[in-house]
Amino acid sequence: MTIQANIPNIVGTRKSSSTRIPCEELGPQKLMIEGGQRLHGKVKVSGAKNSSLPILVATLLADSESVVRNVPDLEDVNTLMEILRNLGLEIERFPDGAIRSRVVDNTPYEAPYEHVQRMRASVLALGPLVARRGHARISLPGGCVIGTRPIDLHIKGLEALGAKIEVRHGYVEAQVRELVGTRIYLGGAYGSTVLGTANIMMAATLAKGRTVIENAACEPEVVDLARFLNAMGAEVSGIGSHRLVIDGVEELHGADHTVIPDRIEAGTFMAAGAITGGDVTIEGVCPNHLMAVVDKFIEAGVSVDLSEPTTGNIYEDSYKGSIRVRGMGGTLSTDITTLPYPGYPTDLQAQFMAMLAVSGGISVVTEKVYPDRFMHVAEYCRMGAKIRKEGPSAILAGVPGLSGAPVKATDLRASAGLVLMGLVALGKSEIHHLHHIDRGYEKLEEKLHGLGAKIWREAD
Ligand code: EPZ
């Protein structure tokens, strides 16, 4: 049963998406959650952050305007738009929500440290700038709490295409007269690289001749980028496989593209429905993008119903699906190991761990993508979870309940995990360092509030 809490109308604290108040103007905030509500109802996910970012960077390659639709209103998107403006693009979000982007100056080639250190995905500008302008100077992306975040495979790929690379003073500088296609193996110690594949694929679209990328990442976001590039006139084949073949073309034109739904946001709401023992339907998603996740939820004793494909076109169906999740009174313990797609996604590791924290029995969570991605464990333990870190794994002993506590977000997906913990913890939880959430989740508390959660923001 849900008693609608008499809580400040959270919508008032944030204007509509088109006039989002940057967090710095609002001052530091914290997220307040009063646990104990079973979530129920429907929620629609936003466009995928990790598809939007490379696609917006790819507009650097075009000679005319692109329109990119369904891009979520996030700090990371706004940061990237600022970086692209400094790289000679006119890029704006229009009232209908679509982002229009076109190159007005093809000479800038540098992404400065003050931007890159705010968002690692800025490294995506490397490939397009080298391919289109023959020169790029990008600050090395610092590490972050989930790991060192190297870019050696990005550099390996660009050198293979003929670029001269220098790494000094905290910057990577690449120069070339003309990129020449070749065969490149892009697998690293942890398997394929998502942004590395995106970078080399974008560069190869304007290289001379054919490029073959072996052990390419095949995440849905890489597929979405490849489809956008082909809409711009590129010739990418093998889309969705671990072998991408790109035949270079002379030039690319702008295109009109709708970004796929965010599968990580969808998985986060699946966990919210399951952990609270509720009944939540996530709409506007592509169940095919979440099969490893659905498999694990079912193994954990959660009831999951998937919508059937409606159009028979796998791309069309990407936007029209739904997933209904019903918690069956507590979840079962199970083990997960994160892997590159189509394995279980590392970006949903913290969220699933929150579910396992209150399941019955012993569970093991193993990280094969980012072995250090366990900063959230200490915060979970503050709420009463019983978790022990053992090398690349965390071992959990499920507990009957959690207690609300002040905790701090450490990275984007760990913050979502803390929200899930707060939804079931007894009493109030406070989540500090909210900028992590605002980087990657559009209107998270509004969406959860719409499902019956007692959640709001307060000045921190
Ligand atoms: C993308 O990061 C995502 N970010 C990450 O999501 C996601 O966790 C990751 O892919 C894995 O799925 C964006 O799309 C903006 P990787 P990326 O290169 O591409 C190692 C989020 O929360 N590696 O696939 O940077 C690397 O250290 C973010 O939205 C190298 O060794 O990740 C890692 O262990 C967090 N050398 C593994 O490969 C390289 O040159 C996979 O990294 C590149 C990567």
Coordinates of N, CA, C and O in Angstrom, one line a residue, residues 50-217:
N50 N 24.9 7.0 -23.6 CA 26.2 6.5 -24.2 C 26.0 6.3 -25.7 O 27.0 5.9 -26.4
S51 N 24.9 6.6 -26.2 CA 24.7 6.6 -27.7 C 24.7 8.1 -28.1 O 25.3 8.4 -29.2
S52 N 24.1 8.9 -27.3 CA 24.0 10.4 -27.7 C 25.4 11.0 -27.8 O 25.7 11.7 -28.7
L53 N 26.3 10.6 -26.9 CA 27.6 11.3 -26.8 C 28.4 11.0 -28.1 O 28.8 12.0 -28.8
P54 N 28.6 9.8 -28.5 CA 29.4 9.6 -29.7 C 28.7 10.1 -31.0 O 29.3 10.6 -31.9
I55 N 27.3 10.0 -31.0 CA 26.6 10.5 -32.2 C 26.8 12.0 -32.3 O 27.0 12.6 -33.4
L56 N 26.7 12.8 -31.2 CA 26.9 14.2 -31.3 C 28.3 14.6 -31.7 O 28.5 15.4 -32.5
V57 N 29.3 13.8 -31.3 CA 30.7 14.0 -31.7 C 30.8 13.7 -33.2 O 31.5 14.5 -33.9
A58 N 30.1 12.7 -33.7 CA 30.2 12.3 -35.1 C 29.7 13.5 -36.0 O 30.1 13.5 -37.2
T59 N 28.9 14.4 -35.5 CA 28.4 15.5 -36.4 C 29.6 16.4 -36.8 O 29.5 17.1 -37.8
L60 N 30.8 16.2 -36.1 CA 32.0 16.9 -36.5 C 32.4 16.5 -37.9 O 33.1 17.3 -38.6
L61 N 32.0 15.3 -38.3 CA 32.5 14.8 -39.6 C 31.7 15.3 -40.8 O 32.2 15.2 -41.9
A62 N 30.6 15.9 -40.5 CA 29.7 16.2 -41.6 C 29.9 17.6 -42.2 O 30.4 18.5 -41.6
D63 N 29.5 17.7 -43.5 CA 29.6 19.0 -44.2 C 28.3 19.8 -44.1 O 28.2 20.9 -44.6
S64 N 27.3 19.2 -43.5 CA 26.0 19.9 -43.4 C 25.3 19.6 -42.0 O 25.8 18.8 -41.3
E65 N 24.2 20.2 -41.8 CA 23.5 20.1 -40.5 C 23.0 18.7 -40.2 O 22.4 18.1 -41.1
S66 N 23.1 18.3 -38.9 CA 22.5 17.0 -38.5 C 21.5 17.4 -37.4 O 21.6 18.4 -36.7
V67 N 20.4 16.5 -37.3 CA 19.4 16.7 -36.3 C 19.4 15.4 -35.5 O 19.3 14.3 -36.1
V68 N 19.7 15.5 -34.2 CA 19.7 14.3 -33.3 C 18.6 14.4 -32.3 O 18.5 15.4 -31.6
R69 N 17.7 13.4 -32.3 CA 16.5 13.4 -31.5 C 16.6 12.4 -30.3 O 17.4 11.5 -30.4
N70 N 15.8 12.7 -29.3 CA 15.7 11.8 -28.2 C 17.0 11.8 -27.3 O 17.4 10.8 -26.7
V71 N 17.8 12.9 -27.4 CA 19.0 13.1 -26.6 C 18.6 13.5 -25.2 O 17.9 14.5 -25.1
P72 N 18.9 12.8 -24.1 CA 18.5 13.2 -22.8 C 19.1 14.5 -22.3 O 20.2 14.9 -22.8
D73 N 18.5 15.2 -21.4 CA 18.9 16.5 -20.9 C 19.8 16.2 -19.7 O 19.3 16.1 -18.6
L74 N 21.1 16.0 -19.9 CA 22.1 15.6 -18.9 C 23.3 16.5 -18.8 O 23.6 17.1 -19.8
E75 N 23.9 16.5 -17.7 CA 25.1 17.4 -17.5 C 26.2 16.9 -18.6 O 26.8 17.8 -19.2
D76 N 26.3 15.6 -18.8 CA 27.3 15.2 -19.7 C 27.1 15.6 -21.1 O 28.0 16.0 -21.9
V77 N 25.8 15.7 -21.5 CA 25.4 16.1 -22.9 C 25.7 17.6 -23.0 O 26.3 18.1 -24.0
N78 N 25.4 18.4 -21.9 CA 25.6 19.8 -22.0 C 27.1 20.1 -22.0 O 27.6 21.0 -22.7
T79 N 27.9 19.3 -21.3 CA 29.4 19.5 -21.3 C 29.9 19.3 -22.7 O 30.7 20.0 -23.2
L80 N 29.4 18.2 -23.3 CA 29.9 17.8 -24.6 C 29.5 18.9 -25.6 O 30.3 19.3 -26.5
M81 N 28.3 19.4 -25.5 CA 27.9 20.5 -26.5 C 28.8 21.7 -26.3 O 29.2 22.3 -27.3
E82 N 29.3 22.0 -25.1 CA 30.2 23.1 -24.9 C 31.6 22.8 -25.6 O 32.1 23.7 -26.2
I83 N 32.0 21.6 -25.4 CA 33.3 21.2 -26.0 C 33.2 21.3 -27.6 O 34.1 21.8 -28.2
L84 N 32.1 20.9 -28.1 CA 31.9 20.9 -29.6 C 31.8 22.3 -30.1 O 32.3 22.6 -31.2
R85 N 31.2 23.2 -29.3 CA 31.2 24.6 -29.7 C 32.6 25.2 -29.8 O 32.9 25.9 -30.7
N86 N 33.4 24.8 -28.8 CA 34.8 25.2 -28.9 C 35.6 24.6 -30.0 O 36.7 25.0 -30.4
L87 N 35.0 23.5 -30.6 CA 35.6 22.9 -31.8 C 35.0 23.3 -33.1 O 35.1 22.6 -34.1
G88 N 34.3 24.5 -33.1 CA 33.8 25.0 -34.3 C 32.4 24.6 -34.7 O 32.1 24.7 -35.9
L89 N 31.6 24.0 -33.8 CA 30.3 23.6 -34.2 C 29.3 24.6 -33.6 O 29.4 25.1 -32.5
E90 N 28.2 24.8 -34.4 CA 27.0 25.5 -33.9 C 26.1 24.4 -33.5 O 25.6 23.6 -34.3
I91 N 25.9 24.2 -32.2 CA 25.1 23.1 -31.7 C 24.1 23.6 -30.6 O 24.5 24.2 -29.6
E92 N 22.8 23.4 -30.9 CA 21.8 23.9 -29.9 C 20.7 22.9 -29.8 O 20.4 22.1 -30.7
R93 N 20.1 22.9 -28.6 CA 18.9 22.1 -28.4 C 17.7 23.0 -28.7 O 17.5 24.0 -28.1
F94 N 16.8 22.5 -29.6 CA 15.6 23.3 -30.0 C 14.4 23.0 -29.1 O 14.5 22.0 -28.4
P95 N 13.4 23.9 -29.1 CA 12.3 23.6 -28.1 C 11.6 22.2 -28.3 O 11.1 21.7 -27.3
D96 N 11.7 21.6 -29.5 CA 11.1 20.3 -29.6 C 12.0 19.2 -29.0 O 11.8 18.0 -29.1
G97 N 13.1 19.7 -28.4 CA 14.0 18.7 -27.8 C 15.1 18.2 -28.7 O 16.1 17.7 -28.2
A98 N 15.0 18.4 -30.0 CA 16.0 17.9 -30.9 C 17.2 18.8 -30.9 O 17.1 20.0 -30.6
I99 N 18.4 18.2 -31.0 CA 19.7 18.9 -31.1 C 20.1 19.1 -32.5 O 20.2 18.1 -33.3
R100 N 20.3 20.3 -32.9 CA 20.8 20.6 -34.3 C 22.3 20.9 -34.2 O 22.7 21.7 -33.4
S101 N 23.1 20.4 -35.1 CA 24.5 20.6 -35.0 C 25.1 20.7 -36.4 O 24.8 19.9 -37.3
R102 N 25.9 21.7 -36.6 CA 26.6 21.8 -37.9 C 28.0 22.5 -37.7 O 28.1 23.4 -36.8
V103 N 28.9 22.1 -38.6 CA 30.3 22.7 -38.5 C 30.3 24.1 -39.1 O 29.8 24.2 -40.2
V104 N 30.8 25.1 -38.4 CA 30.9 26.4 -38.9 C 32.4 26.8 -39.1 O 32.7 27.8 -39.7
D105 N 33.3 26.1 -38.4 CA 34.7 26.4 -38.5 C 35.5 25.1 -38.3 O 35.4 24.4 -37.3
N106 N 36.2 24.8 -39.4 CA 36.9 23.5 -39.4 C 38.4 23.6 -39.0 O 39.1 22.6 -39.2
T107 N 38.7 24.7 -38.3 CA 40.1 24.8 -37.9 C 40.4 24.4 -36.5 O 41.5 23.8 -36.3
P108 N 39.6 24.6 -35.5 CA 40.0 24.2 -34.1 C 40.3 22.7 -34.0 O 39.7 21.9 -34.7
Y109 N 41.2 22.3 -33.1 CA 41.5 20.9 -33.0 C 41.9 20.5 -31.6 O 42.3 19.3 -31.4
E110 N 41.6 21.4 -30.6 CA 42.0 21.0 -29.3 C 40.9 21.0 -28.3 O 40.0 21.8 -28.3
A111 N 40.8 19.9 -27.4 CA 39.8 19.8 -26.4 C 40.6 20.0 -25.1 O 41.4 19.1 -24.7
P112 N 40.4 21.1 -24.4 CA 41.2 21.4 -23.2 C 40.9 20.6 -22.0 O 39.8 20.0 -21.9
Y113 N 41.9 20.6 -21.1 CA 41.8 19.8 -19.9 C 40.6 20.1 -19.0 O 39.9 19.2 -18.6
E114 N 40.3 21.4 -18.9 CA 39.2 21.8 -18.0 C 37.9 21.1 -18.5 O 37.0 20.9 -17.7
H115 N 37.7 20.8 -19.7 CA 36.5 20.1 -20.2 C 36.7 18.6 -20.1 O 35.8 17.9 -19.6
V116 N 37.8 18.1 -20.6 CA 38.0 16.6 -20.6 C 37.9 16.0 -19.2 O 37.4 15.0 -19.0
Q117 N 38.5 16.8 -18.2 CA 38.5 16.1 -16.9 C 37.1 16.1 -16.3 O 36.8 15.3 -15.4
R118 N 36.2 16.8 -16.9 CA 34.8 16.7 -16.5 C 34.0 15.5 -17.1 O 33.0 15.1 -16.7
M119 N 34.6 15.1 -18.3 CA 33.9 14.1 -19.0 C 34.8 13.3 -19.9 O 35.3 13.8 -20.9
R120 N 35.1 12.0 -19.5 CA 36.1 11.2 -20.2 C 35.7 11.0 -21.6 O 36.6 10.8 -22.5
A121 N 34.4 11.0 -21.9 CA 34.0 10.7 -23.3 C 34.5 11.7 -24.3 O 34.4 11.5 -25.5
S122 N 35.1 12.8 -23.8 CA 35.6 13.8 -24.8 C 36.7 13.2 -25.6 O 37.0 13.7 -26.7
V123 N 37.3 12.0 -25.2 CA 38.3 11.4 -26.0 C 37.7 11.0 -27.4 O 38.5 10.8 -28.3
L124 N 36.4 10.9 -27.4 CA 35.8 10.6 -28.7 C 36.1 11.6 -29.8 O 35.9 11.3 -31.0
A125 N 36.5 12.8 -29.5 CA 36.8 13.8 -30.5 C 38.1 13.5 -31.3 O 38.3 13.9 -32.4
L126 N 38.9 12.6 -30.7 CA 40.2 12.3 -31.3 C 40.1 11.8 -32.8 O 40.6 12.4 -33.7
G127 N 39.3 10.7 -32.9 CA 39.1 10.1 -34.3 C 38.6 11.1 -35.3 O 39.2 11.3 -36.4
P128 N 37.4 11.7 -35.0 CA 36.8 12.6 -36.0 C 37.6 13.8 -36.3 O 37.7 14.2 -37.5
L129 N 38.3 14.4 -35.3 CA 39.2 15.5 -35.6 C 40.3 15.2 -36.5 O 40.6 15.9 -37.5
V130 N 41.0 14.0 -36.3 CA 42.1 13.6 -37.1 C 41.6 13.3 -38.5 O 42.2 13.8 -39.5
A131 N 40.5 12.6 -38.6 CA 40.0 12.2 -39.9 C 39.5 13.5 -40.7 O 39.8 13.6 -41.9
R132 N 38.9 14.4 -40.1 CA 38.3 15.6 -40.8 C 39.3 16.7 -41.0 O 39.2 17.4 -41.9
R133 N 40.1 16.9 -39.9 CA 41.0 18.1 -39.9 C 42.5 17.8 -39.9 O 43.3 18.7 -39.9
G134 N 42.8 16.5 -39.8 CA 44.2 16.1 -39.9 C 45.0 16.4 -38.6 O 46.2 16.2 -38.5
H135 N 44.3 16.9 -37.6 CA 45.0 17.3 -36.3 C 44.0 17.2 -35.2 O 42.9 17.6 -35.3
A136 N 44.5 16.7 -34.0 CA 43.7 16.7 -32.8 C 44.6 16.8 -31.6 O 45.7 16.2 -31.6
R137 N 44.2 17.5 -30.6 CA 45.0 17.6 -29.3 C 44.0 17.5 -28.2 O 43.3 18.5 -28.0
I138 N 43.9 16.4 -27.6 CA 42.9 16.1 -26.5 C 43.6 15.9 -25.2 O 44.6 15.1 -25.2
S139 N 43.1 16.5 -24.2 CA 43.7 16.2 -22.8 C 43.5 14.7 -22.5 O 42.4 14.2 -22.8
L140 N 44.5 14.1 -21.9 CA 44.3 12.7 -21.5 C 43.2 12.6 -20.5 O 43.2 13.4 -19.5
P141 N 42.2 11.7 -20.7 CA 41.2 11.6 -19.6 C 41.8 11.1 -18.4 O 42.3 10.0 -18.3
G142 N 41.7 11.8 -17.3 CA 42.2 11.3 -16.0 C 41.5 10.0 -15.7 O 40.5 9.6 -16.3
G143 N 41.9 9.4 -14.6 CA 41.2 8.2 -14.1 C 40.0 8.6 -13.4 O 39.6 9.8 -13.3
C144 N 39.2 7.6 -13.0 CA 38.0 8.0 -12.2 C 37.8 6.8 -11.2 O 38.6 5.9 -11.2
V145 N 36.8 6.9 -10.4 CA 36.7 5.9 -9.3 C 36.5 4.5 -9.8 O 36.7 3.5 -9.1
I146 N 36.1 4.3 -11.1 CA 35.9 3.0 -11.5 C 37.1 2.3 -12.2 O 37.1 1.2 -12.5
G147 N 38.2 3.1 -12.3 CA 39.4 2.5 -12.9 C 40.3 3.5 -13.5 O 40.0 4.7 -13.6
T148 N 41.4 3.1 -14.1 CA 42.4 4.0 -14.7 C 41.9 4.6 -16.0 O 42.4 5.6 -16.4
R149 N 41.1 4.0 -16.7 CA 40.5 4.5 -18.0 C 41.6 4.8 -19.0 O 41.7 5.9 -19.5
P150 N 42.4 3.8 -19.4 CA 43.5 4.0 -20.4 C 42.9 4.3 -21.8 O 41.7 3.9 -22.0
I151 N 43.6 4.8 -22.7 CA 43.2 5.0 -24.1 C 44.2 4.4 -25.1 O 44.3 4.8 -26.2
D152 N 45.0 3.4 -24.6 CA 46.0 2.8 -25.4 C 45.5 2.2 -26.7 O 46.1 2.2 -27.8
L153 N 44.3 1.6 -26.6 CA 43.7 1.0 -27.8 C 43.2 2.0 -28.8 O 43.3 1.8 -30.0
H154 N 42.7 3.2 -28.3 CA 42.3 4.3 -29.2 C 43.6 4.7 -30.0 O 43.5 4.9 -31.2
I155 N 44.7 4.8 -29.3 CA 45.9 5.3 -29.9 C 46.5 4.3 -30.9 O 46.8 4.6 -32.0
K156 N 46.4 3.0 -30.5 CA 46.8 1.9 -31.4 C 46.1 1.9 -32.7 O 46.6 1.8 -33.8
G157 N 44.8 2.1 -32.6 CA 43.9 2.1 -33.8 C 44.3 3.3 -34.7 O 44.4 3.2 -35.9
L158 N 44.5 4.5 -34.1 CA 44.7 5.7 -35.0 C 46.1 5.6 -35.6 O 46.4 5.9 -36.7
E159 N 47.1 5.0 -34.8 CA 48.5 4.8 -35.4 C 48.4 3.9 -36.6 O 49.0 4.1 -37.6
A160 N 47.6 2.8 -36.4 CA 47.4 1.8 -37.5 C 46.9 2.5 -38.7 O 47.2 2.1 -39.9
L161 N 46.0 3.5 -38.5 CA 45.4 4.2 -39.7 C 46.4 5.3 -40.3 O 46.1 6.0 -41.2
G162 N 47.6 5.4 -39.6 CA 48.6 6.3 -40.2 C 48.8 7.6 -39.4 O 49.7 8.4 -39.8
A163 N 48.1 7.8 -38.3 CA 48.3 9.1 -37.6 C 49.6 9.0 -36.8 O 50.0 8.0 -36.3
K164 N 50.2 10.2 -36.7 CA 51.4 10.3 -35.9 C 50.9 10.8 -34.5 O 50.3 11.8 -34.4
I165 N 51.2 10.0 -33.5 CA 50.7 10.3 -32.1 C 51.8 10.7 -31.2 O 52.9 10.0 -31.2
E166 N 51.6 11.7 -30.4 CA 52.5 12.1 -29.3 C 51.7 12.3 -28.0 O 50.6 12.9 -28.1
V167 N 52.2 11.7 -27.0 CA 51.5 11.9 -25.7 C 52.5 12.6 -24.8 O 53.6 12.1 -24.4
R168 N 52.2 13.9 -24.5 CA 53.1 14.6 -23.6 C 52.3 15.8 -22.9 O 51.2 16.2 -23.4
H169 N 52.8 16.2 -21.8 CA 52.2 17.3 -21.0 C 50.7 17.0 -20.7 O 49.9 17.9 -20.6
G170 N 50.3 15.7 -20.6 CA 48.9 15.4 -20.2 C 48.0 15.4 -21.4 O 46.8 15.4 -21.2
Y171 N 48.6 15.6 -22.6 CA 47.7 15.6 -23.8 C 48.1 14.5 -24.8 O 49.3 14.1 -24.8
V172 N 47.2 14.1 -25.6 CA 47.5 13.2 -26.7 C 47.3 14.0 -28.0 O 46.2 14.7 -28.1
E173 N 48.3 14.1 -28.8 CA 48.2 14.9 -30.0 C 48.4 14.0 -31.2 O 49.3 13.1 -31.2
A174 N 47.5 14.1 -32.2 CA 47.5 13.2 -33.4 C 47.5 14.1 -34.6 O 46.8 15.1 -34.7
Q175 N 48.4 13.7 -35.6 CA 48.4 14.5 -36.8 C 48.5 13.5 -38.0 O 49.2 12.4 -37.9
V176 N 47.9 13.9 -39.1 CA 48.1 13.0 -40.3 C 47.7 13.8 -41.6 O 46.9 14.8 -41.5
R177 N 48.3 13.5 -42.7 CA 47.9 14.2 -43.9 C 46.6 13.5 -44.4 O 45.6 14.1 -44.7
E178 N 46.6 12.1 -44.5 CA 45.4 11.4 -44.9 C 45.5 10.0 -44.2 O 46.5 9.3 -44.2
L179 N 44.4 9.6 -43.5 CA 44.3 8.3 -42.9 C 44.2 7.2 -44.0 O 43.5 7.5 -45.0
V180 N 44.8 6.1 -43.8 CA 44.7 5.0 -44.8 C 44.2 3.7 -44.1 O 44.7 3.3 -43.1
G181 N 43.1 3.2 -44.7 CA 42.4 2.0 -44.1 C 43.4 0.8 -43.9 O 44.3 0.7 -44.7
T182 N 43.1 0.0 -42.9 CA 43.9 -1.2 -42.7 C 43.1 -2.1 -41.8 O 42.0 -1.8 -41.4
R183 N 43.7 -3.3 -41.4 CA 43.0 -4.2 -40.5 C 43.6 -4.0 -39.1 O 44.8 -3.9 -38.9
I184 N 42.7 -3.8 -38.2 CA 43.1 -3.4 -36.8 C 42.4 -4.4 -35.8 O 41.2 -4.6 -35.9
Y185 N 43.2 -5.0 -34.9 CA 42.7 -5.8 -33.8 C 42.5 -4.8 -32.6 O 43.5 -4.3 -32.1
L186 N 41.3 -4.6 -32.1 CA 41.1 -3.6 -31.0 C 40.8 -4.3 -29.7 O 40.3 -3.6 -28.8
G187 N 41.0 -5.5 -29.5 CA 40.7 -6.2 -28.2 C 41.8 -5.9 -27.2 O 43.0 -5.8 -27.6
G188 N 41.5 -5.7 -26.0 CA 42.5 -5.4 -24.9 C 42.4 -6.5 -23.8 O 41.7 -7.5 -24.0
A189 N 43.0 -6.2 -22.7 CA 43.1 -7.2 -21.6 C 41.7 -7.5 -21.1 O 41.4 -8.5 -20.5
Y190 N 40.7 -6.6 -21.3 CA 39.4 -6.7 -20.8 C 38.4 -6.9 -21.9 O 37.2 -6.7 -21.7
G191 N 38.9 -7.3 -23.1 CA 37.9 -7.5 -24.2 C 37.8 -6.3 -25.1 O 38.8 -5.5 -25.2
S192 N 36.7 -6.1 -25.7 CA 36.5 -5.0 -26.6 C 36.4 -3.7 -25.9 O 36.2 -3.6 -24.7
T193 N 36.6 -2.6 -26.6 CA 36.5 -1.3 -26.0 C 35.4 -0.5 -26.8 O 35.4 -0.4 -28.0
V194 N 34.4 0.0 -26.0 CA 33.3 0.7 -26.6 C 33.7 2.0 -27.3 O 33.5 2.2 -28.5
L195 N 34.3 2.9 -26.5 CA 34.7 4.2 -27.1 C 35.8 4.0 -28.0 O 36.0 4.8 -29.0
G196 N 36.7 3.1 -27.8 CA 37.8 2.8 -28.7 C 37.2 2.4 -30.1 O 37.7 2.9 -31.1
T197 N 36.2 1.5 -30.1 CA 35.6 1.1 -31.4 C 34.9 2.3 -32.0 O 35.1 2.5 -33.2
A198 N 34.3 3.1 -31.2 CA 33.6 4.3 -31.8 C 34.6 5.2 -32.4 O 34.4 5.7 -33.5
N199 N 35.7 5.5 -31.7 CA 36.7 6.4 -32.2 C 37.3 6.0 -33.6 O 37.4 6.7 -34.5
I200 N 37.7 4.7 -33.6 CA 38.3 4.2 -34.8 C 37.3 4.1 -36.0 O 37.6 4.4 -37.1
M201 N 36.1 3.7 -35.7 CA 35.1 3.5 -36.7 C 34.8 4.9 -37.3 O 34.8 5.1 -38.5
M202 N 34.7 5.9 -36.5 CA 34.4 7.3 -37.0 C 35.6 7.8 -37.8 O 35.4 8.3 -39.0
A203 N 36.8 7.5 -37.4 CA 38.0 8.0 -38.2 C 38.0 7.2 -39.5 O 38.3 7.8 -40.6
A204 N 37.7 6.0 -39.5 CA 37.8 5.1 -40.7 C 36.8 5.5 -41.8 O 37.1 5.3 -43.0
T205 N 35.7 6.2 -41.4 CA 34.7 6.6 -42.4 C 35.3 7.5 -43.5 O 34.9 7.5 -44.6
L206 N 36.3 8.3 -43.1 CA 36.9 9.2 -44.1 C 38.4 8.8 -44.5 O 39.1 9.6 -45.1
A207 N 38.8 7.6 -44.1 CA 40.1 7.1 -44.4 C 40.1 6.7 -45.9 O 39.0 6.4 -46.4
K208 N 41.3 6.5 -46.5 CA 41.4 6.1 -47.8 C 41.3 4.5 -47.8 O 42.0 3.9 -47.1
G209 N 40.3 3.9 -48.5 CA 40.3 2.5 -48.6 C 39.5 1.8 -47.5 O 38.8 2.5 -46.7
R210 N 39.7 0.5 -47.3 CA 38.9 -0.3 -46.4 C 39.6 -0.5 -45.0 O 40.8 -0.7 -45.0
T211 N 38.9 -0.3 -44.0 CA 39.4 -0.6 -42.6 C 38.5 -1.8 -42.0 O 37.3 -1.8 -42.2
V212 N 39.2 -2.8 -41.4 CA 38.5 -3.9 -40.8 C 38.9 -3.8 -39.3 O 40.1 -3.8 -38.9
I213 N 37.9 -3.7 -38.4 CA 38.1 -3.6 -37.0 C 37.8 -5.0 -36.4 O 36.6 -5.4 -36.5
E214 N 38.8 -5.7 -36.0 CA 38.5 -7.1 -35.3 C 38.4 -6.9 -33.8 O 39.0 -6.0 -33.2
N215 N 37.5 -7.7 -33.2 CA 37.2 -7.6 -31.8 C 36.6 -6.2 -31.5 O 37.0 -5.6 -30.5
A216 N 35.7 -5.8 -32.4 CA 35.0 -4.5 -32.2 C 34.0 -4.7 -31.1 O 33.5 -5.8 -30.9
A217 N 33.7 -3.6 -30.4 CA 32.6 -3.7 -29.4 C 31.3 -3.8 -30.2 O 31.2 -3.2 -31.3

